[in-house]
Amino acid sequence: MTGNETPRGPVDSSRIPRYAGPATFARLPRLDEVGRADVAVVGVPFDSGVSYRPGARFGGNAIREASRLLRPYNPAQDASPFALTQVADGGDIAVNPFNINEAVETVEAAADDLIGTGARLMTLGGDHTIALPLLRSVAKKHGPVALLHFDAHLDTWDTYFGAEYTHGTPFRRAVEEGILDTSALSHVGIRGPLYGKQDLTDDEKMGFGIVTSADVYRRGADEVADQLRQRIGDRPLYISIDIDCLDPAHAPGTGTPEAGGMTSRELLEILRGLASCNLVSADVVEVAPAYDHAEITSVAASHTAYELTTIMSRQIAAAREENEGK
Ligand SMILES: N=C(N)NCCCC(=O)O
Ligand SMILES: [Zn+2]
Ligand SMILES: [Zn+2]
């Protein structure tokens, strides 16, 4: 979109009931209805990389369903993200559930196509395996990116059953491939049992800093966000959010739940504290609706994606204004 066109926004929920019609994220138009988008919301229905409970292949559509209740003005960031820029739902990247390597390639190619149109991606998983091809694609455009990873788990393990591409290994692969800026890597929300102390040593060697869920509780969201912002600076930033960063009370619908997690309020507040970062793309993964109750998890995920979308939309609009002023 150039600055002259008016973005097409969501369906007006005061005229057409929220629950009517097929779900797109936040009732936004489909990408094929608007031609191109500044922010494309895409689903990746893939969960063949999980080590425990399956079902995240249904996450994207559950998030879309829960997102029917979102409204167009975001008071926490004082912005109307869908009016500032064109945000559209790009549908799903259809991947092979029987061949993980092929699925990883398909996600990368589809992300390349979308990013090639100038769009930033808000991806709805799917299991965490998909972060690797998404990071590859983002790094082709921006070079190695800063990574902010919200999760109960490190996801820097080496292999499971000899498999390199799983939901517990994407960030080790990404470091090995040189697609991350190792001076700005952070995990937030980490907790729970590990295989051994070596997991932490390995993770630190890769360059990661850890903010545990207890750190978030003790120090508070604002202080954590300040510290993360300082570490990230103005580097291109990718944010990957495994919904199991939240306590199972806030996100029961996920495959590898761990007690003692963050609240959804803490997560949303930390994200809002990062609004000035140069967020180039993001994902929300690991929503497995079969274990959910009353959409607790998919509502949390839809609000999380809404905050991320708002951050991207505001930055695109600000950059456009600056360009036009020149
Ligand atoms: N990425 C997620 N959600 N979980 C990774 C857990 C890996 C394990 O089973 O040890
Ligand atoms: Zn996890
Ligand atoms: Zn994960």
GROMACS .gro file of C-alpha atoms and ligand atoms in nm:
model
  338
    1MET     CA    1   0.000   0.000   0.000
    2THR     CA    2   0.117   0.351  -0.068
    3GLY     CA    3   0.020   0.628   0.171
    4ASN     CA    4  -0.267   0.738  -0.054
    5GLU     CA    5  -0.486   0.432  -0.032
    6THR     CA    6  -0.725   0.376   0.254
    7PRO     CA    7  -0.673   0.036   0.414
    8ARG     CA    8  -0.967  -0.197   0.410
    9GLY     CA    9  -1.042  -0.277   0.773
   10PRO     CA   10  -1.236  -0.546   0.958
   11VAL     CA   11  -1.607  -0.620   0.918
   12ASP     CA   12  -1.808  -0.377   1.133
   13SER     CA   13  -1.930  -0.582   1.430
   14SER     CA   14  -2.203  -0.328   1.511
   15ARG     CA   15  -2.369  -0.415   1.177
   16ILE     CA   16  -2.280  -0.775   1.111
   17PRO     CA   17  -2.277  -1.003   1.414
   18ARG     CA   18  -1.932  -1.114   1.517
   19TYR     CA   19  -2.021  -1.478   1.497
   20ALA     CA   20  -2.147  -1.460   1.137
   21GLY     CA   21  -1.947  -1.581   0.841
   22PRO     CA   22  -1.613  -1.758   0.808
   23ALA     CA   23  -1.339  -1.646   1.045
   24THR     CA   24  -1.041  -1.440   0.939
   25PHE     CA   25  -0.804  -1.291   1.194
   26ALA     CA   26  -0.986  -0.999   1.364
   27ARG     CA   27  -1.250  -1.015   1.084
   28LEU     CA   28  -0.999  -0.857   0.849
   29PRO     CA   29  -1.024  -0.896   0.473
   30ARG     CA   30  -0.850  -1.186   0.306
   31LEU     CA   31  -0.524  -1.105   0.134
   32ASP     CA   32  -0.670  -1.203  -0.205
   33GLU     CA   33  -0.944  -0.944  -0.153
   34VAL     CA   34  -0.700  -0.656  -0.106
   35GLY     CA   35  -0.414  -0.763  -0.335
   36ARG     CA   36  -0.128  -0.692  -0.098
   37ALA     CA   37  -0.078  -0.618   0.268
   38ASP     CA   38   0.167  -0.438   0.494
   39VAL     CA   39   0.110  -0.702   0.759
   40ALA     CA   40  -0.005  -1.048   0.651
   41VAL     CA   41  -0.153  -1.282   0.911
   42VAL     CA   42  -0.090  -1.640   0.800
   43GLY     CA   43  -0.164  -1.978   0.951
   44VAL     CA   44   0.066  -2.280   0.943
   45PRO     CA   45  -0.142  -2.588   1.029
   46PHE     CA   46   0.150  -2.816   1.112
   47ASP     CA   47   0.225  -3.017   1.425
   48SER     CA   48   0.434  -3.309   1.309
   49GLY     CA   49   0.731  -3.173   1.506
   50VAL     CA   50   0.587  -3.220   1.855
   51SER     CA   51   0.741  -3.432   2.131
   52TYR     CA   52   0.425  -3.477   2.341
   53ARG     CA   53   0.059  -3.388   2.284
   54PRO     CA   54  -0.034  -3.320   1.921
   55GLY     CA   55  -0.302  -3.079   1.802
   56ALA     CA   56  -0.134  -2.744   1.729
   57ARG     CA   57  -0.224  -2.792   1.362
   58PHE     CA   58  -0.567  -2.662   1.466
   59GLY     CA   59  -0.422  -2.359   1.648
   60GLY     CA   60  -0.437  -2.103   1.370
   61ASN     CA   61  -0.806  -2.150   1.306
   62ALA     CA   62  -0.885  -2.152   1.679
   63ILE     CA   63  -0.704  -1.819   1.713
   64ARG     CA   64  -0.897  -1.679   1.416
   65GLU     CA   65  -1.226  -1.790   1.578
   66ALA     CA   66  -1.132  -1.632   1.913
   67SER     CA   67  -1.019  -1.313   1.738
   68ARG     CA   68  -1.376  -1.233   1.628
   69LEU     CA   69  -1.413  -1.030   1.949
   70LEU     CA   70  -1.113  -0.802   1.891
   71ARG     CA   71  -1.199  -0.437   1.828
   72PRO     CA   72  -1.028  -0.197   1.591
   73TYR     CA   73  -0.884   0.053   1.843
   74ASN     CA   74  -0.603  -0.063   2.072
   75PRO     CA   75  -0.603   0.176   2.372
   76ALA     CA   76  -0.291   0.020   2.526
   77GLN     CA   77  -0.089   0.141   2.228
   78ASP     CA   78  -0.320   0.430   2.135
   79ALA     CA   79  -0.351   0.305   1.779
   80SER     CA   80  -0.600   0.167   1.527
   81PRO     CA   81  -0.369  -0.086   1.364
   82PHE     CA   82  -0.603  -0.182   1.082
   83ALA     CA   83  -0.659   0.181   0.982
   84LEU     CA   84  -0.291   0.280   0.987
   85THR     CA   85  -0.184   0.012   0.740
   86GLN     CA   86  -0.333  -0.271   0.539
   87VAL     CA   87  -0.347  -0.581   0.756
   88ALA     CA   88  -0.499  -0.886   0.589
   89ASP     CA   89  -0.544  -1.257   0.649
   90GLY     CA   90  -0.330  -1.453   0.406
   91GLY     CA   91  -0.493  -1.789   0.484
   92ASP     CA   92  -0.290  -2.098   0.557
   93ILE     CA   93   0.039  -2.228   0.424
   94ALA     CA   94  -0.058  -2.586   0.336
   95VAL     CA   95   0.229  -2.814   0.437
   96ASN     CA   96   0.294  -3.189   0.418
   97PRO     CA   97   0.213  -3.344   0.758
   98PHE     CA   98   0.404  -3.663   0.670
   99ASN     CA   99   0.739  -3.507   0.577
  100ILE     CA  100   0.888  -3.256   0.819
  101ASN     CA  101   1.178  -3.156   0.594
  102GLU     CA  102   0.945  -3.085   0.307
  103ALA     CA  103   0.710  -2.892   0.538
  104VAL     CA  104   0.999  -2.675   0.658
  105GLU     CA  105   1.091  -2.599   0.296
  106THR     CA  106   0.730  -2.515   0.207
  107VAL     CA  107   0.699  -2.270   0.496
  108GLU     CA  108   1.024  -2.099   0.397
  109ALA     CA  109   0.920  -2.065   0.032
  110ALA     CA  110   0.574  -1.931   0.121
  111ALA     CA  111   0.726  -1.684   0.369
  112ASP     CA  112   0.975  -1.573   0.102
  113ASP     CA  113   0.686  -1.500  -0.135
  114LEU     CA  114   0.494  -1.295   0.122
  115ILE     CA  115   0.798  -1.108   0.254
  116GLY     CA  116   0.898  -1.047  -0.109
  117THR     CA  117   0.581  -0.838  -0.151
  118GLY     CA  118   0.703  -0.615   0.133
  119ALA     CA  119   0.473  -0.764   0.397
  120ARG     CA  120   0.569  -0.831   0.757
  121LEU     CA  121   0.437  -1.164   0.881
  122MET     CA  122   0.220  -1.238   1.182
  123THR     CA  123   0.223  -1.616   1.173
  124LEU     CA  124  -0.019  -1.834   1.369
  125GLY     CA  125   0.111  -2.186   1.436
  126GLY     CA  126   0.138  -2.469   1.428
  127ASP     CA  127   0.408  -2.610   1.651
  128HIS     CA  128   0.738  -2.436   1.721
  129THR     CA  129   0.924  -2.616   1.440
  130ILE     CA  130   0.793  -2.349   1.202
  131ALA     CA  131   0.996  -2.070   1.363
  132LEU     CA  132   1.308  -2.197   1.183
  133PRO     CA  133   1.190  -2.153   0.823
  134LEU     CA  134   1.025  -1.823   0.919
  135LEU     CA  135   1.355  -1.697   1.063
  136ARG     CA  136   1.542  -1.813   0.753
  137SER     CA  137   1.310  -1.612   0.537
  138VAL     CA  138   1.329  -1.300   0.755
  139ALA     CA  139   1.711  -1.324   0.764
  140LYS     CA  140   1.726  -1.330   0.383
  141LYS     CA  141   1.572  -0.985   0.388
  142HIS     CA  142   1.726  -0.830   0.699
  143GLY     CA  143   2.041  -1.031   0.771
  144PRO     CA  144   2.078  -1.197   1.113
  145VAL     CA  145   1.796  -1.076   1.337
  146ALA     CA  146   1.757  -1.020   1.710
  147LEU     CA  147   1.530  -1.284   1.863
  148LEU     CA  148   1.294  -1.247   2.153
  149HIS     CA  149   1.157  -1.590   2.238
  150PHE     CA  150   0.872  -1.629   2.489
  151ASP     CA  151   0.844  -1.990   2.603
  152ALA     CA  152   0.851  -2.223   2.901
  153HIS     CA  153   1.114  -2.419   2.705
  154LEU     CA  154   1.455  -2.331   2.567
  155ASP     CA  155   1.391  -2.497   2.228
  156THR     CA  156   1.768  -2.504   2.177
  157TRP     CA  157   1.797  -2.879   2.216
  158ASP     CA  158   1.987  -3.074   1.950
  159THR     CA  159   1.774  -3.361   1.817
  160TYR     CA  160   1.481  -3.584   1.912
  161PHE     CA  161   1.494  -3.943   1.783
  162GLY     CA  162   1.770  -3.820   1.554
  163ALA     CA  163   1.540  -3.561   1.397
  164GLU     CA  164   1.690  -3.213   1.349
  165TYR     CA  165   1.367  -3.030   1.282
  166THR     CA  166   1.133  -3.055   1.580
  167HIS     CA  167   0.954  -2.812   1.807
  168GLY     CA  168   1.229  -2.845   2.068
  169THR     CA  169   1.517  -2.758   1.834
  170PRO     CA  170   1.441  -2.459   1.605
  171PHE     CA  171   1.665  -2.205   1.777
  172ARG     CA  172   1.975  -2.426   1.790
  173ARG     CA  173   1.936  -2.481   1.416
  174ALA     CA  174   1.891  -2.106   1.364
  175VAL     CA  175   2.210  -2.027   1.559
  176GLU     CA  176   2.401  -2.295   1.363
  177GLU     CA  177   2.279  -2.144   1.038
  178GLY     CA  178   2.398  -1.796   1.136
  179ILE     CA  179   2.057  -1.636   1.086
  180LEU     CA  180   2.035  -1.489   1.436
  181ASP     CA  181   2.222  -1.189   1.573
  182THR     CA  182   2.384  -1.364   1.869
  183SER     CA  183   2.439  -1.037   2.054
  184ALA     CA  184   2.062  -0.998   2.105
  185LEU     CA  185   1.897  -1.330   2.189
  186SER     CA  186   1.662  -1.367   2.484
  187HIS     CA  187   1.423  -1.626   2.618
  188VAL     CA  188   1.141  -1.505   2.844
  189GLY     CA  189   0.917  -1.724   3.060
  190ILE     CA  190   1.159  -2.016   3.098
  191ARG     CA  191   1.083  -2.264   3.378
  192GLY     CA  192   1.043  -2.629   3.453
  193PRO     CA  193   1.259  -2.938   3.449
  194LEU     CA  194   1.541  -2.984   3.196
  195TYR     CA  195   1.731  -3.291   3.077
  196GLY     CA  196   2.043  -3.170   3.259
  197LYS     CA  197   2.236  -2.862   3.365
  198GLN     CA  198   2.424  -2.884   3.035
  199ASP     CA  199   2.107  -2.761   2.859
  200LEU     CA  200   2.164  -2.422   3.023
  201THR     CA  201   2.536  -2.418   2.948
  202ASP     CA  202   2.475  -2.499   2.581
  203ASP     CA  203   2.204  -2.236   2.557
  204GLU     CA  204   2.427  -1.969   2.710
  205LYS     CA  205   2.709  -2.058   2.470
  206MET     CA  206   2.473  -1.998   2.181
  207GLY     CA  207   2.432  -1.644   2.313
  208PHE     CA  208   2.094  -1.656   2.483
  209GLY     CA  209   2.003  -1.460   2.793
  210ILE     CA  210   1.725  -1.600   3.011
  211VAL     CA  211   1.444  -1.420   3.189
  212THR     CA  212   1.262  -1.687   3.387
  213SER     CA  213   0.891  -1.669   3.462
  214ALA     CA  214   0.986  -1.610   3.828
  215ASP     CA  215   1.204  -1.314   3.717
  216VAL     CA  216   0.901  -1.165   3.543
  217TYR     CA  217   0.694  -1.207   3.858
  218ARG     CA  218   0.964  -1.060   4.086
  219ARG     CA  219   1.079  -0.771   3.867
  220GLY     CA  220   0.757  -0.688   3.690
  221ALA     CA  221   0.672  -0.644   3.325
  222ASP     CA  222   0.795  -0.285   3.287
  223GLU     CA  223   1.143  -0.352   3.419
  224VAL     CA  224   1.175  -0.668   3.209
  225ALA     CA  225   1.062  -0.482   2.896
  226ASP     CA  226   1.312  -0.199   2.966
  227GLN     CA  227   1.597  -0.446   2.996
  228LEU     CA  228   1.495  -0.633   2.680
  229ARG     CA  229   1.463  -0.308   2.486
  230GLN     CA  230   1.814  -0.210   2.583
  231ARG     CA  231   1.950  -0.544   2.467
  232ILE     CA  232   1.762  -0.530   2.136
  233GLY     CA  233   1.833  -0.166   2.050
  234ASP     CA  234   1.739  -0.081   1.692
  235ARG     CA  235   1.826  -0.421   1.545
  236PRO     CA  236   1.566  -0.590   1.326
  237LEU     CA  237   1.371  -0.800   1.574
  238TYR     CA  238   1.176  -1.124   1.540
  239ILE     CA  239   0.943  -1.219   1.826
  240SER     CA  240   0.845  -1.584   1.861
  241ILE     CA  241   0.578  -1.661   2.119
  242ASP     CA  242   0.512  -2.014   2.234
  243ILE     CA  243   0.178  -1.982   2.412
  244ASP     CA  244   0.310  -2.222   2.679
  245CYS     CA  245   0.512  -1.928   2.813
  246LEU     CA  246   0.183  -1.863   2.994
  247ASP     CA  247   0.083  -2.059   3.300
  248PRO     CA  248  -0.147  -2.354   3.220
  249ALA     CA  249  -0.418  -2.155   3.402
  250HIS     CA  250  -0.385  -1.890   3.130
  251ALA     CA  251  -0.315  -2.132   2.846
  252PRO     CA  252  -0.429  -2.488   2.910
  253GLY     CA  253  -0.465  -2.557   2.538
  254THR     CA  254  -0.110  -2.648   2.452
  255GLY     CA  255   0.098  -2.960   2.404
  256THR     CA  256   0.376  -2.934   2.665
  257PRO     CA  257   0.234  -2.737   2.960
  258GLU     CA  258   0.458  -2.641   3.256
  259ALA     CA  259   0.340  -2.509   3.594
  260GLY     CA  260   0.446  -2.171   3.728
  261GLY     CA  261   0.417  -1.958   3.415
  262MET     CA  262   0.349  -1.596   3.333
  263THR     CA  263   0.004  -1.445   3.330
  264SER     CA  264  -0.146  -1.321   3.004
  265ARG     CA  265  -0.141  -0.972   3.157
  266GLU     CA  266   0.236  -0.993   3.207
  267LEU     CA  267   0.292  -1.112   2.851
  268LEU     CA  268   0.076  -0.839   2.698
  269GLU     CA  269   0.240  -0.571   2.913
  270ILE     CA  270   0.591  -0.679   2.818
  271LEU     CA  271   0.496  -0.668   2.451
  272ARG     CA  272   0.351  -0.319   2.486
  273GLY     CA  273   0.677  -0.214   2.650
  274LEU     CA  274   0.856  -0.320   2.330
  275ALA     CA  275   0.642  -0.107   2.100
  276SER     CA  276   0.940   0.104   1.992
  277CYS     CA  277   1.145  -0.196   1.874
  278ASN     CA  278   1.193  -0.263   1.502
  279LEU     CA  279   0.967  -0.568   1.484
  280VAL     CA  280   1.004  -0.722   1.138
  281SER     CA  281   0.785  -1.031   1.186
  282ALA     CA  282   0.643  -1.249   1.462
  283ASP     CA  283   0.475  -1.577   1.538
  284VAL     CA  284   0.238  -1.719   1.799
  285VAL     CA  285   0.264  -2.097   1.815
  286GLU     CA  286   0.169  -2.410   2.009
  287VAL     CA  287  -0.202  -2.338   2.060
  288ALA     CA  288  -0.365  -2.683   2.070
  289PRO     CA  289  -0.740  -2.629   2.099
  290ALA     CA  290  -0.828  -2.989   2.191
  291TYR     CA  291  -0.690  -2.925   2.543
  292ASP     CA  292  -0.840  -2.578   2.570
  293HIS     CA  293  -1.144  -2.475   2.774
  294ALA     CA  294  -1.378  -2.189   2.689
  295GLU     CA  295  -1.120  -2.057   2.438
  296ILE     CA  296  -0.892  -1.945   2.726
  297THR     CA  297  -0.579  -2.017   2.525
  298SER     CA  298  -0.697  -1.898   2.187
  299VAL     CA  299  -0.831  -1.574   2.335
  300ALA     CA  300  -0.490  -1.512   2.496
  301ALA     CA  301  -0.321  -1.594   2.165
  302SER     CA  302  -0.552  -1.366   1.968
  303HIS     CA  303  -0.477  -1.072   2.198
  304THR     CA  304  -0.107  -1.151   2.178
  305ALA     CA  305  -0.118  -1.146   1.797
  306TYR     CA  306  -0.321  -0.823   1.815
  307GLU     CA  307  -0.050  -0.646   2.020
  308LEU     CA  308   0.222  -0.771   1.783
  309THR     CA  309   0.021  -0.662   1.479
  310THR     CA  310  -0.031  -0.321   1.637
  311ILE     CA  311   0.342  -0.278   1.694
  312MET     CA  312   0.420  -0.363   1.330
  313SER     CA  313   0.140  -0.149   1.192
  314ARG     CA  314   0.244   0.156   1.393
  315GLN     CA  315   0.602   0.126   1.279
  316ILE     CA  316   0.510   0.089   0.913
  317ALA     CA  317   0.287   0.396   0.941
  318ALA     CA  318   0.559   0.596   1.120
  319ALA     CA  319   0.821   0.502   0.860
  320ARG     CA  320   0.583   0.598   0.580
  321GLU     CA  321   0.517   0.935   0.740
  322GLU     CA  322   0.886   1.001   0.779
  323ASN     CA  323   0.945   0.913   0.410
  324GLU     CA  324   0.664   1.135   0.295
  325GLY     CA  325   0.804   1.422   0.500
  326LYS     CA  326   1.129   1.402   0.304
  327LIG     N1  327   0.837  -2.604   2.197
  327LIG     C1  328   0.765  -2.662   2.287
  327LIG     N2  329   0.644  -2.624   2.315
  327LIG     N3  330   0.810  -2.766   2.359
  327LIG     C2  331   0.939  -2.823   2.347
  327LIG     C3  332   0.943  -2.937   2.443
  327LIG     C4  333   1.049  -3.032   2.411
  327LIG     C5  334   1.052  -3.154   2.501
  327LIG     O1  335   0.963  -3.235   2.491
  327LIG     O2  336   1.146  -3.165   2.576
  328ZN      ZN  337   0.722  -2.439   2.489
  329ZN      ZN  338   0.850  -2.366   2.204
   0.00000   0.00000   0.00000
